[in-house]
Every structure is written in structure tokens, then in C-alpha cells.
Amino acid sequence: MLNRWIARMCIGLTLLGGGLLATPSWAVNEHTQLAVSAYVNITVPAIARLKPYIDKSASDRANALATTGITETTCVAPTTESISAGEHFAEGAGNLCQALIAWMQNEDIFTCSRVKFSGIDFAHTEPVDATIAKLHKSEGIVSTRLQLQKAAGCATKTVAYWGPRLLDLVDWLSASVSNVGELQAPSGGGAAPTQKAFEYAVFQCHLAYNADENAKSAVTDAADDACYAMNYLFEHKALDACRTLDRSITKAVSMGACDPLAAQADQLSHKLAQRFGGLNCGMVIATAKVDEDDAKARQLAAATPPPPPSQPAPKPYEKRNAIVNEINAETQSFNNSLEVAQRWFDRGEDYEACGYYQQALAGLRKLETLYSDLNRETGNSDYNAKSREMKDQQVIVLDGYGDMCMEAERRLY
């Protein structure tokens, strides 16, 4: 999973007096200790507390959750700790715990999403911490996952089920945001949703769209884009909303007769076209195109800038120190890009996350060059090794997000 890759990639380089400090071994041990503690004291007890209610009715589950003291965020921090420690069984249990909490609230979209991720985590065979491995077996964590998967119907629900759920989310989001980006009551007499509820519904769209990996639909593809269009509108990004709506309508009207949701295509495209017209998107897109063309023309017509004035010869060590400062700044930028990418990825917004993954990749390339420059300036071969390390990290980055970003790009365009 990409979030595990991010945890491994956050290298946190620090320059001290011109030298580099490697990540100390005690930091790795501390992550493992925290992951084990969270697994033993939070994740496993929470799973054990919720397991008896898996096969109960929705009302029984809802009533029971209020008595457990368990909240929506109970297992979030333990999951994060397990990612940092590279403990897949603990991470899978954290995802299972979050799935159980969602199931107690009868929310099957998030439930089945986390059931799927927990299965991926449990499939890992590399060694795990002995305490985690023992409890993983003795507490029947895998059998609990299978019980929840069956109760929620995750393995049998296809695009024929998830598609209408996704279309309902599109309707709710569209009714919940005005043309000027203000949240409003989706029906007469009700209350406007909170920002958190609105953003969670957008996240649910993405989860529902990807719930059936075996059967895709142009209608669900269009609906997923429509959810993002409503989110852009909420963020007061009218042009992005209009362009995304335009793509969504195109997908809906161009679906094939064999599409599993073909019967819903006309209704979806009609609703989206109404919103497109209400936002005056034709004019918005046309105006933006004119502005972009004008900007390109001005750029081409701009005179070539004069050469920079000659600089005095650098003082001793001045160039080396400048390179060190650049490495520090680029390292901070690299870590920031990964942190922002993680937040987008956790929201299920792969396309946005990919932009920041690409920034991180560019940062690694710059660090590769800077370390090579520092090697030439100082004659210290350790910096040459660091340059090669940055190059190897680029391969890890591409392996980690390349396929996902190509899929995100395909969906968007």
C-alpha cells in the first residue's frame, strides 16, 4: 500500500556541520514498540469488543456502539503506528477495526473498503513482531475479518449494487452545495451538512467507485468525476468544477450498451447538464481558454531576459555551504510533498496525491544532483554514495505510485 511506502520514504535527512546523519536504529525500534503497544492495548480489545455484534441487526449494532466507548477514530492512531513500523498484521487489524466501527453504524461502503485493505495486509508473509503474530492467531483476527466480510456482503456486492449507491451520493452532494459554493440543506426543512460530512461523502464516492474491481462502468466513472466537481464547487474553484462536469457528461453520454448501468446514464447526464448550464460553464470554460491563449502569447512574445551580472569569485567554503543549504531546503520540501500527498491519499483522492508524489520525485532528482555537486566540491566519496542513494529512491517512488497515477490520470481524462 502507498501509505506504507510513504512511511518508508520519509527519510528526514539532516545536515550537521556539512555531514549527514543516518536514521538511528533506536528510532526504528521505537516505532515497533509503539505499534505493538497500540495493537495490544487498543486494536485487539476494540475488535474483541465489537466482534459479538457483527451478525446483529443494524439497530442492535447502532445501539451497542454507544455503550462501548469506541469512537470513529479509536483505531486510526494504532493503524498509523503500524504503518510507521512496517507491521502489516497490525496495520490490517487496524483496518479491520475501522471496518467494524463503520459496520456498527451500518455504513457498508467504508466497511467493505477497509475489509479489502485488511485482506491485502494479512496476505503478507514477511516476519512480524512475535507479540503481534501470537495475538493475530490466538484472537482469530483473520476469521473475524471473514465473518465481517460475509455479514456485510462485501464479496457478493458488485457494481450493480455500488453504482446506485454512488449515484445517490452524487445527488446528495449536488443538492448540498449551491452554485456559489455554499453548503445548503439538501431537502426542504433540513439542515445544511457540515464540511466534514460533505468531504466524507466525496470520499465515499471514490470508495464506491472502486468497490468492484472486476466490473467497471462508464456511468460510475462519470459519477465519480461528478462528485469531485461538486467538491471543486464547494472549494470555490468554478473553472475546475466546470471542466470536471464537462468530462463527466462526456463519459455518461458515451457509455456503451453493455455498460452494467446503461439504464441510469440518461438520467445522470441530464442532471449534470442542468448543473453545467446553471453554472454557465460554457462561458466559464471559453473565457478561461481565451485567457490561457493570451498568456501563452505574451510568454512567447516576451523578450529574452538579459544575462545575470557576473558574480565575484566565491570565498573559501562558500560554494560548499551553499550546496549544503540547498540540500537542507530541498529535503524539507521533499518531506513536505510526501506529507501532503499522504493527506490527499487518505482522503481517497489519488489524482491530487499524484501531483505531490511527482513533486517528491522531482525533489529526489534535485538531491541526486546536489550530492554529486557536493562530492566534486569536497572530494568526499560519501556524498557520491548519497547521490546514488537518491537515484535508487527514485525507482522506489516510481514503483510505489506509478501505476496508481496512470490509472488516476486515465480516469480524469
Coordinates of C-alpha atoms in Angstrom, one line a residue:
M1 CA 0.0 0.0 0.0
L2 CA 1.2 3.5 -0.8
N3 CA 0.8 4.7 2.8
R4 CA 3.3 2.1 3.9
W5 CA 5.6 3.2 1.1
I6 CA 5.3 6.9 2.3
A7 CA 6.3 5.9 5.8
R8 CA 9.4 4.2 4.5
M9 CA 10.3 7.1 2.2
C10 CA 10.1 9.9 4.7
I11 CA 13.9 10.0 5.1
G12 CA 14.1 13.1 7.2
L13 CA 17.7 14.0 6.2
T14 CA 19.5 16.4 8.5
L15 CA 22.8 18.1 7.7
L16 CA 25.0 18.9 10.6
G17 CA 28.4 20.7 10.0
G18 CA 28.5 19.5 6.4
G19 CA 27.9 15.8 7.3
L20 CA 24.8 13.6 7.1
L21 CA 23.3 11.7 10.0
A22 CA 21.6 8.4 9.2
T23 CA 18.4 7.4 10.8
P24 CA 19.3 5.8 14.2
S25 CA 18.3 2.2 14.9
W26 CA 16.6 3.2 18.1
A27 CA 14.0 5.2 16.1
V28 CA 13.0 2.0 14.2
N29 CA 12.7 0.1 17.5
E30 CA 10.6 2.9 19.0
H31 CA 8.1 2.7 16.1
T32 CA 7.8 -1.1 16.6
Q33 CA 7.3 -0.7 20.4
L34 CA 4.6 1.9 19.8
A35 CA 2.9 -0.3 17.2
V36 CA 2.9 -3.3 19.5
S37 CA 1.6 -1.3 22.4
A38 CA -1.2 0.2 20.3
Y39 CA -2.0 -3.2 18.9
V40 CA -2.2 -4.9 22.3
N41 CA -3.9 -2.1 24.2
I42 CA -6.3 -0.6 21.6
T43 CA -6.8 -2.5 18.4
V44 CA -7.2 -6.1 19.7
P45 CA -9.5 -5.1 22.6
A46 CA -11.6 -3.0 20.3
I47 CA -12.0 -5.8 17.8
A48 CA -12.9 -8.2 20.6
R49 CA -15.5 -5.8 21.9
L50 CA -17.2 -5.3 18.6
K51 CA -17.0 -8.9 17.2
P52 CA -20.1 -10.2 19.0
Y53 CA -22.3 -7.6 17.2
I54 CA -21.1 -8.5 13.6
D55 CA -24.2 -10.6 12.8
K56 CA -26.7 -8.5 14.8
S57 CA -29.3 -6.2 13.2
A58 CA -28.4 -2.7 12.2
S59 CA -30.4 -1.2 15.1
D60 CA -28.8 -3.5 17.6
R61 CA -25.4 -2.6 16.3
A62 CA -26.1 1.1 16.4
N63 CA -27.4 0.9 20.0
A64 CA -24.5 -1.2 21.1
L65 CA -21.8 1.1 19.7
A66 CA -22.9 3.9 22.1
T67 CA -22.2 1.7 25.1
T68 CA -18.7 0.6 24.1
G69 CA -16.9 3.9 24.4
I70 CA -15.4 3.2 21.0
T71 CA -15.4 6.2 18.5
E72 CA -14.7 6.5 14.8
T73 CA -11.1 7.5 15.5
T74 CA -10.3 4.8 18.1
C75 CA -8.2 2.7 15.7
V76 CA -6.8 5.5 13.5
A77 CA -3.6 6.2 15.5
P78 CA -2.8 2.5 16.0
T79 CA -3.1 1.9 12.3
T80 CA -0.7 4.8 11.7
E81 CA 1.8 3.5 14.2
S82 CA 1.8 0.1 12.5
I83 CA 2.4 1.7 9.1
S84 CA 5.5 3.5 10.5
A85 CA 6.8 0.2 12.0
G86 CA 6.1 -1.8 8.8
E87 CA 3.9 -4.2 10.8
H88 CA 1.4 -5.5 8.2
F89 CA -0.6 -7.7 10.5
A90 CA -1.1 -4.8 12.9
E91 CA -2.0 -2.5 10.0
G92 CA -4.5 -5.0 8.7
A93 CA -6.0 -5.3 12.2
G94 CA -6.3 -1.5 12.4
N95 CA -8.1 -1.5 9.1
L96 CA -10.4 -4.3 10.3
C97 CA -11.1 -2.4 13.5
Q98 CA -12.1 0.7 11.4
A99 CA -14.3 -1.6 9.3
L100 CA -16.1 -2.9 12.3
I101 CA -16.7 0.6 13.7
A102 CA -18.2 1.6 10.3
W103 CA -20.3 -1.6 10.3
M104 CA -21.7 -0.8 13.7
Q105 CA -23.1 2.3 12.0
N106 CA -24.4 0.3 9.1
E107 CA -22.0 2.1 6.7
D108 CA -21.0 -0.6 4.2
I109 CA -19.0 1.5 1.7
F110 CA -16.2 2.2 4.2
T111 CA -16.7 -1.2 5.8
C112 CA -16.0 -3.1 2.6
S113 CA -13.2 -0.8 1.7
R114 CA -11.3 -1.5 4.9
V115 CA -12.1 -5.2 4.8
K116 CA -10.4 -5.3 1.4
F117 CA -7.3 -3.5 2.6
S118 CA -7.1 -5.7 5.7
G119 CA -7.0 -8.8 3.5
I120 CA -4.1 -7.3 1.5
D121 CA -2.3 -6.6 4.7
F122 CA -2.9 -10.2 6.1
A123 CA -1.6 -11.7 2.9
H124 CA 2.0 -10.6 3.7
T125 CA 4.3 -13.4 4.7
E126 CA 7.4 -11.5 6.0
P127 CA 8.3 -11.8 9.7
V128 CA 6.3 -9.7 12.2
D129 CA 6.8 -8.9 15.8
A130 CA 6.3 -12.0 17.9
T131 CA 3.7 -10.5 20.2
I132 CA 1.6 -9.3 17.2
A133 CA 2.0 -12.7 15.5
K134 CA 0.8 -14.5 18.6
L135 CA -2.3 -12.4 19.1
H136 CA -3.1 -12.4 15.4
K137 CA -3.5 -16.1 15.6
S138 CA -4.9 -16.6 19.2
E139 CA -7.5 -13.8 18.8
G140 CA -8.7 -15.2 15.4
I141 CA -8.2 -11.9 13.6
V142 CA -8.4 -13.5 10.2
S143 CA -11.6 -15.4 11.0
T144 CA -13.2 -12.2 12.3
R145 CA -12.4 -10.5 9.0
L146 CA -14.1 -13.3 7.1
Q147 CA -17.1 -13.1 9.4
L148 CA -17.4 -9.4 8.8
Q149 CA -16.9 -9.7 5.0
K150 CA -19.8 -12.2 4.9
A151 CA -22.1 -10.2 7.1
A152 CA -21.6 -7.0 5.1
G153 CA -21.8 -8.9 1.8
C154 CA -18.6 -7.4 0.6
A155 CA -17.6 -10.4 -1.6
T156 CA -21.0 -10.5 -3.4
K157 CA -21.8 -6.9 -3.9
T158 CA -21.0 -5.8 -7.4
V159 CA -21.2 -2.6 -9.5
A160 CA -24.9 -3.3 -9.8
Y161 CA -25.1 -2.6 -6.0
W162 CA -22.4 0.0 -5.6
G163 CA -23.3 2.0 -8.7
P164 CA -26.7 3.2 -7.4
R165 CA -25.1 4.0 -4.1
L166 CA -22.6 6.2 -5.9
L167 CA -25.4 7.9 -7.9
D168 CA -27.3 8.6 -4.7
L169 CA -24.1 10.3 -3.3
V170 CA -23.9 12.4 -6.5
D171 CA -27.5 13.6 -6.0
W172 CA -26.9 14.3 -2.3
L173 CA -23.7 16.3 -2.9
S174 CA -25.2 18.3 -5.8
A175 CA -28.2 19.2 -3.6
S176 CA -25.9 20.1 -0.7
V177 CA -23.9 22.8 -2.4
S178 CA -25.1 26.0 -4.1
N179 CA -23.8 27.4 -7.4
V180 CA -21.7 29.8 -5.4
G181 CA -20.1 27.1 -3.3
E182 CA -22.1 27.4 -0.1
L183 CA -23.3 24.4 1.8
Q184 CA -27.1 24.1 1.9
A185 CA -29.8 21.8 3.2
P186 CA -30.3 19.0 0.6
S187 CA -34.0 18.9 1.2
G188 CA -36.7 21.3 2.4
G189 CA -36.6 21.9 6.2
G190 CA -33.4 20.0 6.8
A191 CA -30.1 21.3 8.0
A192 CA -27.1 22.0 5.8
P193 CA -24.3 19.4 6.1
T194 CA -21.1 20.1 7.9
Q195 CA -17.9 20.5 6.0
K196 CA -16.7 17.2 7.4
A197 CA -19.9 15.4 6.3
F198 CA -19.7 16.9 2.8
E199 CA -16.0 15.9 2.4
Y200 CA -16.7 12.4 3.8
A201 CA -19.4 11.9 1.1
V202 CA -16.9 12.8 -1.6
F203 CA -14.5 10.2 -0.1
Q204 CA -17.3 7.7 -0.1
C205 CA -17.8 8.3 -3.8
H206 CA -14.3 7.3 -4.5
L207 CA -14.6 4.2 -2.4
A208 CA -17.9 3.1 -4.0
Y209 CA -16.4 3.7 -7.5
N210 CA -13.5 1.3 -6.7
A211 CA -15.5 -1.2 -4.7
D212 CA -16.0 -3.6 -7.6
E213 CA -12.6 -4.1 -9.2
N214 CA -13.9 -6.8 -11.6
A215 CA -16.5 -4.8 -13.5
K216 CA -16.1 -1.2 -14.4
S217 CA -18.8 1.2 -15.7
A218 CA -18.6 4.5 -17.7
V219 CA -21.6 5.6 -15.6
T220 CA -19.8 5.1 -12.3
D221 CA -16.7 6.7 -13.8
A222 CA -18.8 9.7 -14.7
A223 CA -20.5 9.8 -11.3
D224 CA -17.1 9.7 -9.5
D225 CA -16.0 12.7 -11.6
A226 CA -19.3 14.4 -10.7
C227 CA -18.6 14.0 -7.0
Y228 CA -15.2 15.7 -7.5
A229 CA -16.9 18.5 -9.5
M230 CA -19.2 19.2 -6.5
N231 CA -16.1 19.3 -4.2
Y232 CA -14.4 21.8 -6.6
L233 CA -17.6 23.9 -6.4
F234 CA -17.5 23.8 -2.6
E235 CA -13.9 24.9 -2.7
H236 CA -14.9 27.9 -4.9
K237 CA -13.0 26.5 -7.9
A238 CA -15.6 27.2 -10.5
L239 CA -13.4 26.5 -13.5
D240 CA -12.2 23.1 -12.2
A241 CA -15.8 22.2 -11.3
C242 CA -17.0 23.1 -14.9
R243 CA -14.2 21.2 -16.6
T244 CA -14.8 18.2 -14.4
L245 CA -18.5 18.3 -15.1
D246 CA -17.8 18.6 -18.8
R247 CA -15.7 15.4 -18.7
S248 CA -18.3 13.7 -16.6
I249 CA -21.1 14.4 -19.0
T250 CA -19.0 13.2 -21.9
K251 CA -18.4 9.9 -20.2
A252 CA -22.1 9.4 -19.3
V253 CA -23.4 10.0 -22.8
S254 CA -20.7 7.9 -24.5
M255 CA -21.1 4.7 -22.5
G256 CA -21.7 1.5 -24.4
A257 CA -24.9 -0.6 -24.5
C258 CA -23.2 -3.3 -22.5
D259 CA -22.4 -0.9 -19.6
P260 CA -23.9 -2.5 -16.4
L261 CA -25.5 0.8 -15.5
A262 CA -26.6 1.8 -19.0
A263 CA -30.2 2.4 -17.8
Q264 CA -29.0 5.2 -15.5
A265 CA -26.8 7.0 -18.0
D266 CA -29.5 9.3 -19.4
Q267 CA -30.8 10.5 -16.1
L268 CA -27.3 11.2 -14.8
S269 CA -26.2 13.1 -17.9
H270 CA -29.4 15.2 -17.7
K271 CA -28.8 16.2 -14.1
L272 CA -25.2 17.0 -14.8
A273 CA -26.1 19.0 -17.9
Q274 CA -28.6 21.1 -15.8
R275 CA -25.9 21.9 -13.3
F276 CA -23.5 22.7 -16.1
G277 CA -25.9 25.2 -17.5
G278 CA -26.8 26.6 -14.1
L279 CA -23.1 27.4 -13.5
N280 CA -22.8 29.0 -17.0
C281 CA -19.9 26.6 -17.6
G282 CA -19.8 27.1 -21.3
M283 CA -18.8 30.7 -20.8
V284 CA -16.5 30.0 -17.9
I285 CA -14.5 27.4 -19.9
A286 CA -14.4 29.6 -23.0
T287 CA -13.2 32.6 -21.1
A288 CA -10.5 30.6 -19.4
K289 CA -9.4 29.2 -22.8
V290 CA -9.0 32.8 -24.1
D291 CA -7.1 33.9 -21.0
E292 CA -4.8 30.9 -21.3
D293 CA -4.1 31.5 -25.0
D294 CA -3.3 35.2 -24.3
A295 CA -0.9 34.2 -21.5
K296 CA 0.9 31.8 -23.8
A297 CA 1.1 34.5 -26.5
R298 CA 2.6 37.0 -24.0
Q299 CA 5.1 34.5 -22.8
L300 CA 6.3 33.8 -26.4
A301 CA 6.5 37.5 -27.2
A302 CA 8.4 38.3 -24.0
A303 CA 12.0 39.4 -24.7
T304 CA 14.8 37.1 -23.7
P305 CA 16.0 38.2 -20.2
P306 CA 19.4 39.8 -20.0
P307 CA 22.2 37.6 -18.7
P308 CA 22.8 37.8 -15.0
P309 CA 25.6 40.1 -13.8
S310 CA 28.9 38.4 -13.2
Q311 CA 29.4 37.3 -9.6
P312 CA 32.7 37.7 -7.7
A313 CA 34.7 34.6 -7.0
P314 CA 33.2 32.7 -4.1
K315 CA 35.1 32.7 -0.8
P316 CA 36.6 29.5 0.6
Y317 CA 33.9 27.0 1.6
E318 CA 31.1 29.4 0.4
K319 CA 30.1 27.2 -2.5
R320 CA 30.1 24.1 -0.3
N321 CA 28.0 25.8 2.3
A322 CA 25.6 27.0 -0.4
I323 CA 25.1 23.4 -1.6
V324 CA 24.6 22.2 2.0
N325 CA 21.9 24.9 2.4
E326 CA 20.2 23.8 -0.9
I327 CA 20.2 20.2 0.3
N328 CA 18.6 21.1 3.6
A329 CA 15.9 23.2 1.8
E330 CA 15.2 20.5 -0.8
T331 CA 15.0 17.8 1.8
Q332 CA 12.4 19.8 3.7
S333 CA 10.4 20.4 0.5
F334 CA 10.6 16.6 -0.3
N335 CA 9.2 15.6 3.1
N336 CA 6.5 18.3 2.9
S337 CA 5.4 16.9 -0.5
L338 CA 5.1 13.4 0.9
E339 CA 3.2 14.6 3.9
V340 CA 0.6 16.5 1.7
A341 CA 0.4 13.5 -0.6
Q342 CA -0.4 11.3 2.3
R343 CA -3.3 13.6 3.4
W344 CA -4.7 13.5 -0.2
F345 CA -4.3 9.8 -0.4
D346 CA -6.0 9.2 2.9
R347 CA -9.0 11.1 1.5
G348 CA -9.0 8.7 -1.4
E349 CA -8.1 11.5 -3.9
D350 CA -5.4 9.7 -5.9
Y351 CA -5.2 12.3 -8.7
E352 CA -4.4 15.1 -6.2
A353 CA -2.0 12.9 -4.3
C354 CA -0.1 12.1 -7.5
G355 CA 0.8 15.7 -8.1
Y356 CA 2.6 15.8 -4.8
Y357 CA 4.2 12.4 -5.4
Q358 CA 5.6 13.9 -8.6
Q359 CA 6.9 16.9 -6.7
A360 CA 8.6 14.4 -4.3
L361 CA 10.2 12.6 -7.3
A362 CA 11.5 15.9 -8.7
G363 CA 13.0 16.7 -5.2
L364 CA 14.9 13.4 -5.3
R365 CA 16.3 14.2 -8.7
K366 CA 17.5 17.6 -7.4
L367 CA 19.0 15.9 -4.3
E368 CA 20.8 13.5 -6.6
T369 CA 22.4 16.4 -8.4
L370 CA 23.2 18.4 -5.3
Y371 CA 25.0 15.4 -3.6
S372 CA 27.0 14.9 -6.8
D373 CA 28.0 18.6 -6.7
L374 CA 28.9 18.3 -3.1
N375 CA 31.1 15.3 -3.8
R376 CA 33.0 17.3 -6.5
E377 CA 33.4 20.3 -4.2
T378 CA 34.7 18.4 -1.2
G379 CA 36.2 15.3 -2.7
N380 CA 34.3 13.2 -0.1
S381 CA 33.1 10.0 -1.7
D382 CA 30.3 9.6 0.9
Y383 CA 28.4 12.3 -0.9
N384 CA 28.7 10.4 -4.2
A385 CA 27.2 7.4 -2.4
K386 CA 24.3 9.6 -1.2
S387 CA 23.8 10.8 -4.8
R388 CA 23.4 7.1 -5.9
E389 CA 21.0 6.5 -3.0
M390 CA 18.8 9.4 -4.2
K391 CA 18.7 7.8 -7.6
D392 CA 17.7 4.4 -6.1
Q393 CA 15.0 6.1 -4.1
Q394 CA 13.5 7.5 -7.4
V395 CA 12.9 3.9 -8.6
I396 CA 11.1 3.2 -5.3
V397 CA 8.9 6.2 -5.8
L398 CA 8.0 5.2 -9.3
D399 CA 7.3 1.6 -8.2
G400 CA 5.2 2.9 -5.3
Y401 CA 2.8 5.3 -7.2
G402 CA 3.4 4.9 -10.9
D403 CA 0.6 2.5 -11.7
M404 CA -1.9 4.3 -9.4
C405 CA -1.2 7.7 -11.0
M406 CA -1.6 6.4 -14.5
E407 CA -5.0 5.0 -13.5
A408 CA -5.9 8.3 -11.8
E409 CA -4.9 10.2 -15.0
R410 CA -6.9 7.8 -17.2
R411 CA -10.0 8.3 -15.0
L412 CA -9.7 12.1 -15.0
Y413 CA -9.1 12.5 -18.7

